[in-house]
Coordinates of C-alpha atoms in Angstrom, one line a residue:
Chain A
M1 CA 6.8 5.0 20.6
V2 CA 4.3 5.8 18.0
D3 CA 4.5 3.4 15.0
F4 CA 5.2 6.2 12.4
A5 CA 5.5 3.7 9.6
R6 CA 1.9 2.8 10.1
V7 CA 0.8 6.4 10.5
Q8 CA 2.5 7.3 7.3
K9 CA 0.8 4.4 5.5
E10 CA -2.5 5.4 7.0
L11 CA -2.2 8.9 5.8
H12 CA -1.4 7.7 2.4
E13 CA -4.3 5.3 2.3
C14 CA -6.7 7.8 3.7
N15 CA -5.8 10.6 1.4
K16 CA -6.1 8.3 -1.6
D17 CA -9.9 8.3 -1.4
V18 CA -10.7 11.8 -0.1
Q19 CA -13.1 12.3 -3.0
V20 CA -15.2 9.4 -1.9
S21 CA -15.1 9.7 1.9
G22 CA -14.5 13.4 2.3
I23 CA -12.3 12.5 5.2
K24 CA -8.9 14.2 5.3
V25 CA -6.0 13.7 7.6
S26 CA -2.8 15.7 7.5
P27 CA 0.1 16.3 9.8
V28 CA 0.5 19.4 11.9
G29 CA 4.1 20.5 11.6
G30 CA 6.8 18.0 10.9
D31 CA 5.7 15.6 13.7
L32 CA 3.5 12.7 12.8
S33 CA 2.2 12.4 16.3
H34 CA 0.1 15.5 15.9
L35 CA -2.4 15.5 13.1
T36 CA -5.5 17.2 12.1
G37 CA -8.5 15.6 10.5
S38 CA -11.6 17.0 8.8
I39 CA -14.9 15.4 8.2
P40 CA -17.9 16.7 6.3
G41 CA -21.1 17.0 8.2
P42 CA -23.4 14.1 7.3
T43 CA -26.3 14.9 5.0
G44 CA -29.8 15.0 6.4
T45 CA -28.5 16.3 9.7
P46 CA -28.1 19.9 11.1
Y47 CA -24.4 19.5 10.5
E48 CA -24.9 19.1 6.7
G49 CA -22.6 21.4 4.7
G50 CA -20.1 22.0 7.4
I51 CA -16.5 20.9 7.5
F52 CA -15.5 19.8 11.0
Q53 CA -11.9 20.0 12.1
I54 CA -10.6 17.4 14.5
D55 CA -7.4 17.7 16.4
I56 CA -5.6 14.3 16.6
K57 CA -2.8 13.5 19.0
L58 CA -1.2 10.1 18.9
A59 CA -0.2 8.7 22.2
D60 CA 3.0 6.8 22.5
G61 CA 1.3 3.5 22.4
Y62 CA -0.5 4.1 19.1
P63 CA -1.9 1.9 17.5
F64 CA -2.3 -0.1 20.6
D65 CA -3.6 2.9 22.5
P66 CA -6.4 5.1 21.0
P67 CA -5.6 8.4 19.3
K68 CA -6.7 11.4 21.3
M69 CA -9.3 13.3 19.2
R70 CA -11.1 16.5 19.9
F71 CA -13.2 18.8 17.8
T72 CA -11.5 22.2 17.1
T73 CA -14.6 23.3 15.2
K74 CA -17.4 24.2 17.6
V75 CA -20.2 21.7 17.4
W76 CA -23.6 21.6 19.1
H77 CA -24.1 17.9 19.8
P78 CA -25.0 15.9 22.9
N79 CA -21.9 13.8 22.8
I80 CA -19.4 16.6 22.0
S81 CA -18.5 19.2 24.5
S82 CA -19.6 22.6 23.2
Q83 CA -16.8 24.2 25.3
S84 CA -13.8 22.0 24.7
G85 CA -14.7 19.8 21.7
A86 CA -14.1 16.6 23.7
I87 CA -15.8 13.6 22.1
C88 CA -17.6 10.9 24.0
L89 CA -17.2 7.9 21.9
D90 CA -16.4 4.4 23.1
I91 CA -14.0 3.5 20.4
L92 CA -11.8 6.4 21.4
K93 CA -11.7 5.0 24.9
D94 CA -12.1 1.4 26.1
Q95 CA -13.5 0.0 22.9
W96 CA -10.5 1.0 20.8
S97 CA -8.9 -1.7 18.8
P98 CA -5.5 -1.5 17.1
A99 CA -7.3 -2.8 14.0
L100 CA -9.1 0.5 13.7
T101 CA -7.4 3.4 11.9
L102 CA -7.5 7.1 12.0
K103 CA -9.8 7.0 9.1
T104 CA -12.2 4.5 10.6
A105 CA -12.2 6.5 13.8
L106 CA -13.1 9.7 11.9
L107 CA -15.8 7.8 10.1
S108 CA -17.2 6.7 13.5
I109 CA -17.2 10.3 14.6
Q110 CA -19.0 11.2 11.5
A111 CA -21.6 8.5 12.3
L112 CA -21.8 9.9 15.8
L113 CA -22.8 13.3 14.3
S114 CA -25.7 11.7 12.5
S115 CA -26.9 9.6 15.5
P116 CA -26.4 11.3 18.8
E117 CA -26.6 9.3 22.1
P118 CA -28.3 11.7 24.6
G119 CA -28.4 8.9 27.1
D120 CA -24.6 9.0 27.5
P121 CA -23.9 12.7 27.1
Q122 CA -20.7 14.7 27.0
D123 CA -22.5 18.0 27.2
A124 CA -25.4 17.8 29.6
V125 CA -27.0 21.1 28.4
V126 CA -27.0 20.0 24.8
A127 CA -28.3 16.6 25.8
Q128 CA -31.2 18.1 27.8
Q129 CA -32.1 20.4 24.9
Y130 CA -31.9 17.4 22.5
L131 CA -34.4 15.5 24.7
K132 CA -36.7 18.2 25.8
D133 CA -36.7 20.7 23.0
H134 CA -35.6 19.0 19.9
Q135 CA -36.6 21.8 17.5
T136 CA -34.4 24.3 19.4
F137 CA -31.7 21.7 19.4
L138 CA -31.9 21.4 15.6
G139 CA -31.9 25.1 15.2
T140 CA -28.9 25.7 17.4
A141 CA -26.9 22.9 15.8
R142 CA -27.7 24.2 12.4
Y143 CA -26.7 27.7 13.4
W144 CA -23.4 26.5 14.9
T145 CA -22.7 24.6 11.7
E146 CA -23.4 27.8 9.7
A147 CA -21.3 29.9 12.0
F148 CA -18.3 27.7 12.7
A149 CA -18.1 24.9 10.3
K150 CA -18.6 26.6 6.9
T151 CA -15.1 27.4 5.8
C152 CA -16.2 28.6 2.5
G153 CA -17.8 31.6 4.2
V154 CA -14.6 32.9 5.6
E155 CA -13.8 35.1 2.7
E156 CA -17.2 36.7 2.9
K157 CA -16.8 37.4 6.6
V158 CA -13.4 38.9 6.1
K159 CA -14.8 41.1 3.4
K160 CA -17.7 42.3 5.6
L161 CA -15.4 43.1 8.5
V162 CA -12.9 44.8 6.3
E163 CA -15.7 46.9 4.9
M164 CA -16.5 47.9 8.4
G165 CA -13.0 49.4 8.5
F166 CA -10.8 46.9 10.2
P167 CA -7.4 46.0 8.7
E168 CA -7.6 42.7 6.8
S169 CA -4.7 40.9 8.5
L170 CA -6.2 41.7 11.9
V171 CA -9.6 40.5 10.8
R172 CA -8.2 37.2 9.6
S173 CA -6.2 36.6 12.8
T174 CA -9.2 37.5 15.0
L175 CA -11.6 35.3 13.0
E176 CA -9.1 32.4 13.4
A177 CA -8.8 33.1 17.1
V178 CA -12.6 33.0 17.7
G179 CA -13.1 29.9 15.6
G180 CA -14.6 31.7 12.6
D181 CA -17.5 33.3 14.3
E182 CA -18.2 36.6 12.7
N183 CA -20.0 38.2 15.6
L184 CA -17.4 37.1 18.2
A185 CA -14.7 38.5 15.9
L186 CA -16.5 41.8 15.6
E187 CA -16.9 42.0 19.4
K188 CA -13.2 41.3 19.8
L189 CA -12.2 43.7 17.1
C190 CA -14.4 46.4 18.7
S191 CA -13.1 45.8 22.2
G192 CA -9.5 45.3 21.3
Chain B
M1 CA 7.5 28.9 7.1
D2 CA 8.1 28.7 3.3
L3 CA 7.5 25.7 1.3
S4 CA 11.0 24.4 1.1
E5 CA 11.2 24.3 4.8
V6 CA 8.1 22.3 5.1
A7 CA 9.3 19.9 2.5
G8 CA 12.6 19.6 4.3
S9 CA 11.0 18.7 7.5
G10 CA 8.8 16.2 5.7
S11 CA 11.8 14.4 4.3
N12 CA 13.4 14.4 7.6
V13 CA 10.5 12.6 9.0
K14 CA 10.7 10.1 6.2
D15 CA 14.3 9.5 6.7
F16 CA 13.8 9.1 10.4
S17 CA 11.0 6.6 9.9
K18 CA 13.0 4.7 7.4
K19 CA 15.8 4.3 9.8
K20 CA 13.4 3.3 12.5
R21 CA 12.0 0.7 10.2
G22 CA 15.4 -0.7 9.4
N23 CA 16.0 -1.2 13.1
R24 CA 12.6 -2.6 13.5
Y25 CA 13.1 -5.1 10.8
A26 CA 16.3 -6.3 12.3
K27 CA 14.8 -6.5 15.7
L28 CA 11.7 -8.2 14.3
K29 CA 13.7 -10.7 12.4
Q30 CA 15.9 -11.5 15.3
S31 CA 13.0 -12.0 17.7
K32 CA 11.3 -14.3 15.2
L33 CA 14.4 -16.4 14.7
D34 CA 14.6 -16.7 18.4
A35 CA 11.0 -17.6 18.6
R36 CA 11.3 -20.2 15.9
R37 CA 14.2 -21.8 17.6
E38 CA 12.3 -21.8 20.9
Q39 CA 9.4 -23.5 19.1
W40 CA 11.5 -26.2 17.8
L41 CA 13.2 -26.8 21.0
A42 CA 9.8 -27.0 22.7
Q43 CA 8.7 -29.4 20.1
V44 CA 11.6 -31.6 20.8
K45 CA 10.7 -31.7 24.4
S46 CA 7.1 -32.5 23.6
K47 CA 8.1 -35.4 21.5
G48 CA 9.6 -36.8 24.6
S49 CA 10.3 -40.4 24.1
K50 CA 11.3 -40.0 20.5
V51 CA 13.7 -37.2 20.5
E52 CA 15.6 -36.0 23.5
S53 CA 17.7 -33.2 22.3
E54 CA 19.0 -31.6 19.1
N55 CA 21.5 -34.4 18.6
A56 CA 19.0 -37.0 19.4
C57 CA 18.7 -38.5 15.9
E58 CA 20.9 -41.3 17.2
V59 CA 18.4 -42.0 19.9
S60 CA 15.2 -41.4 18.0
V61 CA 15.6 -43.2 14.7
D62 CA 14.7 -46.8 14.6
G63 CA 17.2 -49.5 13.6
R64 CA 16.6 -49.4 9.9
N65 CA 17.7 -45.9 9.1
K66 CA 19.5 -45.1 12.3
K67 CA 22.7 -44.9 10.6
G68 CA 21.3 -43.3 7.5
G69 CA 19.6 -40.6 9.3
L70 CA 22.6 -39.7 11.3
D71 CA 24.8 -39.7 8.2
V72 CA 22.4 -37.5 6.4
K73 CA 22.6 -35.0 9.1
N74 CA 26.3 -34.8 9.2
V75 CA 26.7 -34.6 5.5
E76 CA 24.1 -32.0 5.4
V77 CA 25.8 -29.9 8.0
K78 CA 29.1 -30.2 6.4
Q79 CA 27.9 -29.4 2.9
R80 CA 25.7 -26.6 3.7
G81 CA 28.1 -24.7 5.8
A82 CA 27.7 -23.7 9.4
E83 CA 24.6 -21.6 9.0
T84 CA 22.7 -22.3 12.2
N85 CA 19.3 -21.9 10.5
V86 CA 20.0 -24.6 8.1
L87 CA 21.2 -26.8 10.8
I88 CA 18.1 -26.4 12.9
H89 CA 16.0 -26.7 9.8
H90 CA 17.5 -30.1 9.1
H91 CA 17.2 -31.3 12.6
N92 CA 13.6 -30.6 12.2
V93 CA 13.5 -32.5 9.0
D94 CA 15.2 -35.4 10.6
W95 CA 12.6 -35.8 13.2
D96 CA 9.9 -36.0 10.6
L97 CA 11.9 -38.2 8.5
S98 CA 12.4 -41.0 11.0
P99 CA 8.9 -42.1 11.7
S100 CA 7.5 -41.8 8.2
N101 CA 10.2 -43.3 6.2
S102 CA 9.4 -46.3 4.1
P103 CA 12.3 -48.7 4.2
G104 CA 12.2 -49.2 0.5
S105 CA 12.9 -45.7 -0.8
L106 CA 15.5 -44.7 1.7
G107 CA 17.2 -48.1 1.9
S108 CA 17.4 -48.4 -1.8
L109 CA 18.6 -44.9 -2.3
F110 CA 21.1 -45.2 0.3
A111 CA 22.4 -48.4 -1.1
N112 CA 22.6 -46.9 -4.5
N113 CA 24.3 -43.9 -3.2
S114 CA 27.0 -45.9 -1.6
S115 CA 27.3 -48.2 -4.5
G116 CA 29.9 -46.1 -6.2
T117 CA 28.3 -43.2 -7.9
N118 CA 30.6 -40.3 -7.1
F119 CA 28.0 -37.7 -6.6
S120 CA 29.4 -36.9 -3.2
G121 CA 28.3 -33.3 -3.4
C122 CA 24.6 -34.2 -3.4
S123 CA 24.5 -37.5 -1.6
G124 CA 23.4 -36.2 1.7
S125 CA 20.4 -34.3 0.6
S126 CA 19.4 -36.9 -1.9
I127 CA 18.9 -39.3 0.9
S128 CA 16.8 -36.9 2.8
S129 CA 14.8 -36.3 -0.3
G130 CA 14.3 -39.9 -0.5
G131 CA 12.6 -39.7 2.8
F132 CA 10.4 -37.0 1.6
C133 CA 9.2 -38.9 -1.3
S134 CA 7.5 -41.3 1.0
G135 CA 6.8 -38.6 3.5
S136 CA 3.9 -36.2 3.6
I137 CA 3.2 -32.9 1.9
S138 CA 4.1 -30.7 4.7
E139 CA 7.5 -32.3 5.1
E140 CA 8.0 -31.4 1.5
D141 CA 7.1 -27.8 2.3
E142 CA 9.6 -28.1 5.0
D143 CA 12.5 -29.0 2.8
N144 CA 11.7 -28.6 -0.8
D145 CA 14.7 -26.4 -1.3
G146 CA 17.4 -29.0 -1.7
C147 CA 15.3 -31.9 -2.7
L148 CA 14.2 -31.4 -6.2
D149 CA 17.6 -30.5 -7.7
D150 CA 19.3 -33.2 -5.8
W151 CA 16.8 -35.6 -7.0
E152 CA 17.6 -34.7 -10.5
A153 CA 21.3 -34.9 -9.8
V154 CA 20.8 -38.3 -8.3
A155 CA 18.6 -39.3 -11.2
D156 CA 21.4 -38.4 -13.6
A157 CA 23.8 -40.5 -11.6
L158 CA 21.3 -43.3 -11.5
G159 CA 20.9 -43.1 -15.2
V160 CA 24.5 -43.8 -15.6
G161 CA 24.8 -46.3 -12.9
D162 CA 21.9 -48.5 -11.9
K163 CA 18.4 -48.2 -13.3
S164 CA 16.8 -51.0 -11.5
I165 CA 16.6 -49.3 -8.2
E166 CA 14.3 -46.5 -9.2
P167 CA 11.6 -47.6 -11.6
S168 CA 11.8 -44.3 -13.4
P169 CA 14.5 -42.0 -12.2
E170 CA 13.2 -39.1 -14.2
P171 CA 12.9 -36.0 -12.0
P172 CA 9.4 -35.0 -13.2
T173 CA 8.1 -38.4 -12.1
C174 CA 9.5 -37.7 -8.7
L175 CA 7.7 -34.5 -8.6
Q176 CA 4.4 -36.1 -9.6
E177 CA 4.9 -38.8 -7.1
R178 CA 5.3 -36.2 -4.4
S179 CA 2.4 -34.2 -5.5
R180 CA -0.1 -37.1 -5.3
D181 CA -1.6 -35.6 -2.2
V182 CA -1.7 -32.0 -3.3
P183 CA -2.8 -30.1 -6.4
S184 CA 0.3 -29.6 -8.5
E185 CA 0.0 -25.8 -8.4
E186 CA 0.7 -25.9 -4.7
I187 CA 3.8 -27.9 -5.3
S188 CA 5.0 -25.5 -7.8
L189 CA 4.3 -22.7 -5.5
G190 CA 5.9 -24.4 -2.7
K191 CA 9.1 -25.6 -4.1
G192 CA 11.1 -22.5 -3.6
P193 CA 13.7 -22.6 -0.9
R194 CA 13.3 -21.3 2.6
P195 CA 14.9 -17.9 2.8
E196 CA 17.7 -19.1 5.0
N197 CA 18.8 -21.5 2.3
V198 CA 19.3 -19.1 -0.4
K199 CA 23.0 -19.6 -0.2
V200 CA 22.7 -23.3 -0.8
P201 CA 22.8 -23.3 -4.6
V202 CA 26.4 -22.2 -4.4
N203 CA 27.3 -25.6 -3.2
H204 CA 25.5 -27.3 -6.0
G205 CA 26.8 -24.9 -8.6
G206 CA 28.1 -27.8 -10.7
C207 CA 24.8 -29.6 -10.9
R208 CA 22.9 -28.7 -14.0
A209 CA 19.8 -29.9 -12.3
W210 CA 19.5 -26.5 -10.7
K211 CA 18.8 -24.9 -14.0
P212 CA 15.1 -25.2 -14.4
D213 CA 14.5 -23.7 -11.0
D214 CA 17.1 -21.0 -11.0
A215 CA 15.1 -18.6 -12.9
F216 CA 12.3 -18.6 -10.5
R217 CA 13.7 -19.2 -7.2
P218 CA 13.9 -15.6 -6.0
Q219 CA 10.2 -14.9 -6.9
S220 CA 9.0 -18.1 -5.3
L221 CA 10.6 -17.3 -2.1
P222 CA 7.8 -15.2 -0.6
N223 CA 5.2 -17.5 -1.9
L224 CA 6.7 -20.4 -0.1
S225 CA 7.0 -18.5 3.1
K226 CA 3.3 -17.5 2.8
Q227 CA 1.9 -20.9 2.3
R228 CA 4.1 -22.9 4.7
S229 CA 2.3 -24.3 7.6
F230 CA 3.5 -25.6 10.8
P231 CA 3.6 -29.1 9.6
V232 CA 5.0 -31.4 12.1
K233 CA 2.3 -31.6 14.7
S234 CA -0.5 -31.3 12.2
D235 CA 1.0 -34.2 10.4
M236 CA 0.7 -36.4 13.4
H237 CA -2.9 -35.5 13.9
Y238 CA -4.4 -35.1 10.5
D239 CA -4.1 -36.9 7.3
H240 CA -2.2 -35.4 4.5
R241 CA -5.2 -34.7 2.3
G242 CA -6.7 -32.7 5.1
C243 CA -3.5 -30.8 5.6
G244 CA -3.3 -30.1 2.0
S245 CA -6.7 -28.6 1.8
W246 CA -5.9 -26.5 4.8
V247 CA -2.8 -25.2 3.1
R248 CA -5.0 -24.2 0.2
S249 CA -7.6 -22.3 2.2
N250 CA -4.7 -20.7 4.0
L251 CA -3.4 -19.4 0.7
T252 CA -6.6 -17.6 -0.1
S253 CA -7.5 -16.1 3.3
V254 CA -4.2 -14.9 4.7
P255 CA -3.6 -11.1 4.3
S256 CA -0.2 -10.2 3.0
S257 CA 0.5 -7.7 5.7
C258 CA -0.2 -7.3 9.4
P259 CA -3.3 -5.1 9.8
I260 CA -1.8 -3.6 12.9
C261 CA 1.7 -2.7 12.0
Y262 CA 1.3 -2.9 8.2
E263 CA 4.5 -4.9 7.9
D264 CA 4.5 -8.0 5.7
L265 CA 3.6 -11.2 7.3
D266 CA 6.3 -13.9 7.2
M267 CA 5.7 -17.6 7.2
T268 CA 5.5 -17.9 11.0
D269 CA 2.9 -15.2 11.0
T270 CA 0.8 -16.6 8.2
S271 CA 0.4 -19.9 10.0
F272 CA -0.6 -18.1 13.2
L273 CA -4.3 -17.9 13.9
P274 CA -4.7 -16.7 17.4
C275 CA -8.4 -16.2 17.6
F276 CA -11.5 -18.0 16.4
C277 CA -12.7 -14.9 14.7
G278 CA -10.0 -15.5 12.1
F279 CA -8.3 -12.2 12.7
R280 CA -4.6 -12.6 11.8
L281 CA -1.8 -10.4 12.9
C282 CA 2.0 -10.8 13.3
L283 CA 3.5 -12.3 16.3
F284 CA 5.1 -9.1 17.2
C285 CA 1.8 -7.3 17.5
H286 CA 0.2 -10.3 19.2
K287 CA 2.9 -10.2 21.8
R288 CA 2.4 -6.5 22.3
I289 CA -1.3 -7.0 22.7
L290 CA -0.8 -9.8 25.3
E291 CA 1.3 -7.4 27.3
G292 CA -1.6 -5.0 27.2
D293 CA -5.3 -5.9 27.6
G294 CA -4.9 -9.2 25.6
R295 CA -8.0 -8.8 23.5
C296 CA -8.2 -9.7 19.9
P297 CA -8.3 -6.6 17.7
G298 CA -10.8 -8.3 15.4
C299 CA -13.5 -9.2 17.8
R300 CA -12.4 -7.6 21.1
K301 CA -12.7 -10.8 22.9
P302 CA -9.9 -11.8 25.2
Y303 CA -7.3 -14.1 23.8
E304 CA -7.3 -16.2 26.9
T305 CA -9.5 -18.9 25.5
Y306 CA -6.7 -21.0 24.1
G307 CA -7.1 -23.6 26.7
L308 CA -10.4 -24.5 25.2
V309 CA -9.1 -24.6 21.7
E310 CA -6.6 -27.3 22.4
G311 CA -7.4 -30.6 20.8
K312 CA -10.5 -29.5 19.0
P313 CA -11.4 -32.2 16.4
N314 CA -12.4 -29.8 13.6
L315 CA -9.7 -29.1 11.2
N316 CA -9.3 -25.4 11.3
G317 CA -9.8 -25.3 15.0
G318 CA -7.1 -27.9 15.4
I319 CA -4.7 -26.0 13.3
S320 CA -5.4 -22.9 15.1
S321 CA -4.8 -24.6 18.4
I322 CA -1.4 -25.6 17.2
G323 CA -0.7 -22.0 16.3
L324 CA -1.8 -21.0 19.7
A325 CA 0.1 -23.5 21.7
R326 CA 3.2 -22.5 19.9
S327 CA 2.7 -18.8 20.0
F328 CA 2.0 -19.1 23.7
S329 CA 5.1 -20.9 24.3
M330 CA 7.0 -18.3 22.4
I331 CA 5.6 -15.6 24.3
T332 CA 6.1 -17.0 27.7
K333 CA 9.5 -18.5 27.2
P334 CA 11.9 -15.9 25.8
R335 CA 11.7 -13.6 28.7
K336 CA 15.2 -13.4 29.9

């Protein structure tokens, strides 16, 4: 059974200093075992300026078992799957400690964004690119951040697509379905 | 999916978690009570030659206060009602009392008591407090609840009856006398009653000696529980001054709630230091961790090093070893 009293307190603590940390955690629906977190991309990295959404599922044993975390925002990073958003981070696996919290785990993920570990990759393609063609890696990562992690740009994208003649509600749902990527949304709108 | 619906479900979650917490508290409390009882029982066994069983006061106490000790217990039990906690508590006190009593204080008090002052209501505990006067600080921690007021009551009685027995039967002097080994602030912090004894004042309702304390008793409750140590064994191994200083450092470094479950730490938890790294947690979470991978959440090292800790000469290590030995016994024993 998840310790909901603790989760509740954690949410309260975490949301108290959102201004400082930029890290937000909020429940998805009425169930506290499914949460969503968001972290700002660290400055000085290709992820700067983006807001990354992380899906958090609390296992029954939480806080004695680690929370299951996964990026729902697409990220180009050696330790994060570009397909599924799975995160390769020891504290979310064997190095978890019940003394850690959702907030500290999210902070660790933020730290992972600024210091990738290509030697222990989650996404081999990205890791190869990181090691062999770092400039391309930086470019791709920056592009993905622009395309998927900039929530402020959604309205602009919607406006553009609506100007192309698609109905607004359809544009919004399509954009959401493809994770905010304008081009993918356009493709989908055209094909569907 | 309108707002009210969301709010509604939110409050449901809250209610649910509240209810859960209520259950949890009850469960937690029960398990801790059991655990404490286990500890004390284990302690009795470990004392071996001195104390054989819960009723072993008769066996254990040496000639001089054999009768006294026994009487104290009986009177206590009768006076304070049949609350088992109180009973156990006083058993514990009696063990401590017997070896460390000075014949003077107890003997004289006892004599005085039986010499015709009719303070029958307080006589039992006044004797036991006589023991504490000559005892050590942690014993005082153990049973400060009844002592102070009873002392004052007895002092009043003495003032009427016989002044020659106590050089100065003023209650404050008594307090000072007891606090010789500790800074007075700790005494004042520590003189609240144990939570189980909250009901005791009812019995002493007639004694005006309660008055000065009454106002602050409720507030001081948690304080006491936070600074209380496991005194008995540490007393046997370390001098009182050392113990006093440990109590003080304990006061400053102990978090008020468990970093794992975020519940408040009670007195058993605060005196529990399971790992060298100094990471504290409640017994409930500790047990849960031992059922799992058994690693300290603070340093990720396995807890299984307690064997090495045992009997370490250094003060903090020693104290922690006591915590460990006890916690371990608690964890292994109550499996039914």
